[in-house]
CSV table of C-alpha atoms in Angstrom, one decimal:
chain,number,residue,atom,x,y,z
A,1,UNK,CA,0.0,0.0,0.0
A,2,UNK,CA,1.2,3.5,-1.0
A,3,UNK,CA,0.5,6.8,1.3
A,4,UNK,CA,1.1,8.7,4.1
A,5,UNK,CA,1.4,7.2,7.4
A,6,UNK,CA,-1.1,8.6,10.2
A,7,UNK,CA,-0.8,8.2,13.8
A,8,UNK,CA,-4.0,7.6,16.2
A,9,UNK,CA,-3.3,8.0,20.0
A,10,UNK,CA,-5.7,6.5,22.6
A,11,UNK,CA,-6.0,7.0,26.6
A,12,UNK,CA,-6.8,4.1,28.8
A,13,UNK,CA,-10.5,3.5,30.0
A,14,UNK,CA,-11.5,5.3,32.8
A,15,UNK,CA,-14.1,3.2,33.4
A,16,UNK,CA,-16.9,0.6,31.5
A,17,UNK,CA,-18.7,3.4,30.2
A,18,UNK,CA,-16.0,5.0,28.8
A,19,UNK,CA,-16.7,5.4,25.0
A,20,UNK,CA,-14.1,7.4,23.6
A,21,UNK,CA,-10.4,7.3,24.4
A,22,UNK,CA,-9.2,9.0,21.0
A,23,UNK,CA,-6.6,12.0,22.5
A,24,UNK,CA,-4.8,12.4,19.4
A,25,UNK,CA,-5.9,12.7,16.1
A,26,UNK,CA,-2.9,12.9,13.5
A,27,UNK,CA,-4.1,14.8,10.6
A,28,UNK,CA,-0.7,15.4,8.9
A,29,UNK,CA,0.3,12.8,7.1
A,30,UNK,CA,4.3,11.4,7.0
A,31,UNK,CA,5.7,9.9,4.5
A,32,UNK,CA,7.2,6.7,6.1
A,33,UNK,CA,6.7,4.6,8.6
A,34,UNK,CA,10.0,5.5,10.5
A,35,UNK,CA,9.0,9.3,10.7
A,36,UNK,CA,5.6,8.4,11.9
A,37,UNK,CA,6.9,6.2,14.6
A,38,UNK,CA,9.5,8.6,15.2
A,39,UNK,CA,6.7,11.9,15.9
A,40,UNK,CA,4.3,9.3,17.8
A,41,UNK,CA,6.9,8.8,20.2
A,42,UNK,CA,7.8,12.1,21.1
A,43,UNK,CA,3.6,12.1,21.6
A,44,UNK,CA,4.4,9.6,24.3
A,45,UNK,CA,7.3,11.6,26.0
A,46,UNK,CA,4.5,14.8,26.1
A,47,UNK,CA,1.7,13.3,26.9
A,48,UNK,CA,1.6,11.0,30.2
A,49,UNK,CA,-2.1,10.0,29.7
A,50,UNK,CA,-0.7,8.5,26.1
A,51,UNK,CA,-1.3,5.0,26.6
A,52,UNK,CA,-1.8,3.3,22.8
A,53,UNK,CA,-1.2,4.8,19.3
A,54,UNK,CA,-2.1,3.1,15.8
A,55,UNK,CA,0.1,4.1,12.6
A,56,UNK,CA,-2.3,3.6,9.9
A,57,UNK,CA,-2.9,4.7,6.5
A,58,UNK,CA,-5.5,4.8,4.3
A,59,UNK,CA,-7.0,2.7,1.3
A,60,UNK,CA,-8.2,3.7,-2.0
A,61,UNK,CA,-11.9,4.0,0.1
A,62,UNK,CA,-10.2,5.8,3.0
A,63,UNK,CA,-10.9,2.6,5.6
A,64,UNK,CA,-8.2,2.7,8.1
A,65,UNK,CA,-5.3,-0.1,7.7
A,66,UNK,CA,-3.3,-0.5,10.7
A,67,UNK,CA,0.5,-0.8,10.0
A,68,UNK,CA,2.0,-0.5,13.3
A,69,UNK,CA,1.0,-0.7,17.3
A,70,UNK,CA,2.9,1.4,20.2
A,71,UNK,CA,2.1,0.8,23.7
A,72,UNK,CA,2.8,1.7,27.4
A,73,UNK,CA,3.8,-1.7,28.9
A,74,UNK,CA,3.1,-2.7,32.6
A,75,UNK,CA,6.3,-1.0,33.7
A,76,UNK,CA,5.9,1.9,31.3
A,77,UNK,CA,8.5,1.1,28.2
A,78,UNK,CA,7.1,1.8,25.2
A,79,UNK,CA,6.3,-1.7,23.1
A,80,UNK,CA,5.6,-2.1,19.2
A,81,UNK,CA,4.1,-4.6,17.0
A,82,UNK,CA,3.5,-4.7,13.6
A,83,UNK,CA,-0.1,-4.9,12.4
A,84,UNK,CA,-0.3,-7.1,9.4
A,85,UNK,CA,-3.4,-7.5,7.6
């Protein structure tokens, strides 16, 4: 897939009836995965309440396609998985 990379940042759930977690809502675009991983980071090192960003990008239909996963671990480090689909 071709396209800029976006990043998606979510908090944890307060609670069960807590709908919405979206905190961060990239809407510039970067043109690789590195640099998108690189400015979502720096989200983390801002933002303590950070707790789960999606790289994504978008199809031809503009449907979300994950590409990459950061999260706050147990003992805070920063984990990443790559979303395959």
């Amino acid at each position: 897939m071709k396209g800029k990379f976006y990043i998606e940042g979510h908090k944890s759930k307060a609670g069960w009836e807590d709908e919405s977690t979206l905190i961060l809502q990239g809407a510039n675009g970067y043109a690789t995965l590195d640099q998108a991983t690189t400015q979502a980071k720096e989200h983390f090192e801002k933002d303590i309440e950070l707790h789960l960003v999606v790289i994504y990008q978008e199809d031809k239909d503009r449907n979300k396609v994950g590409a990459k996963m950061i999260f706050r671990g147990d003992e805070g480090a920063l984990e990443e998985s790559l979303l395959f689909y």
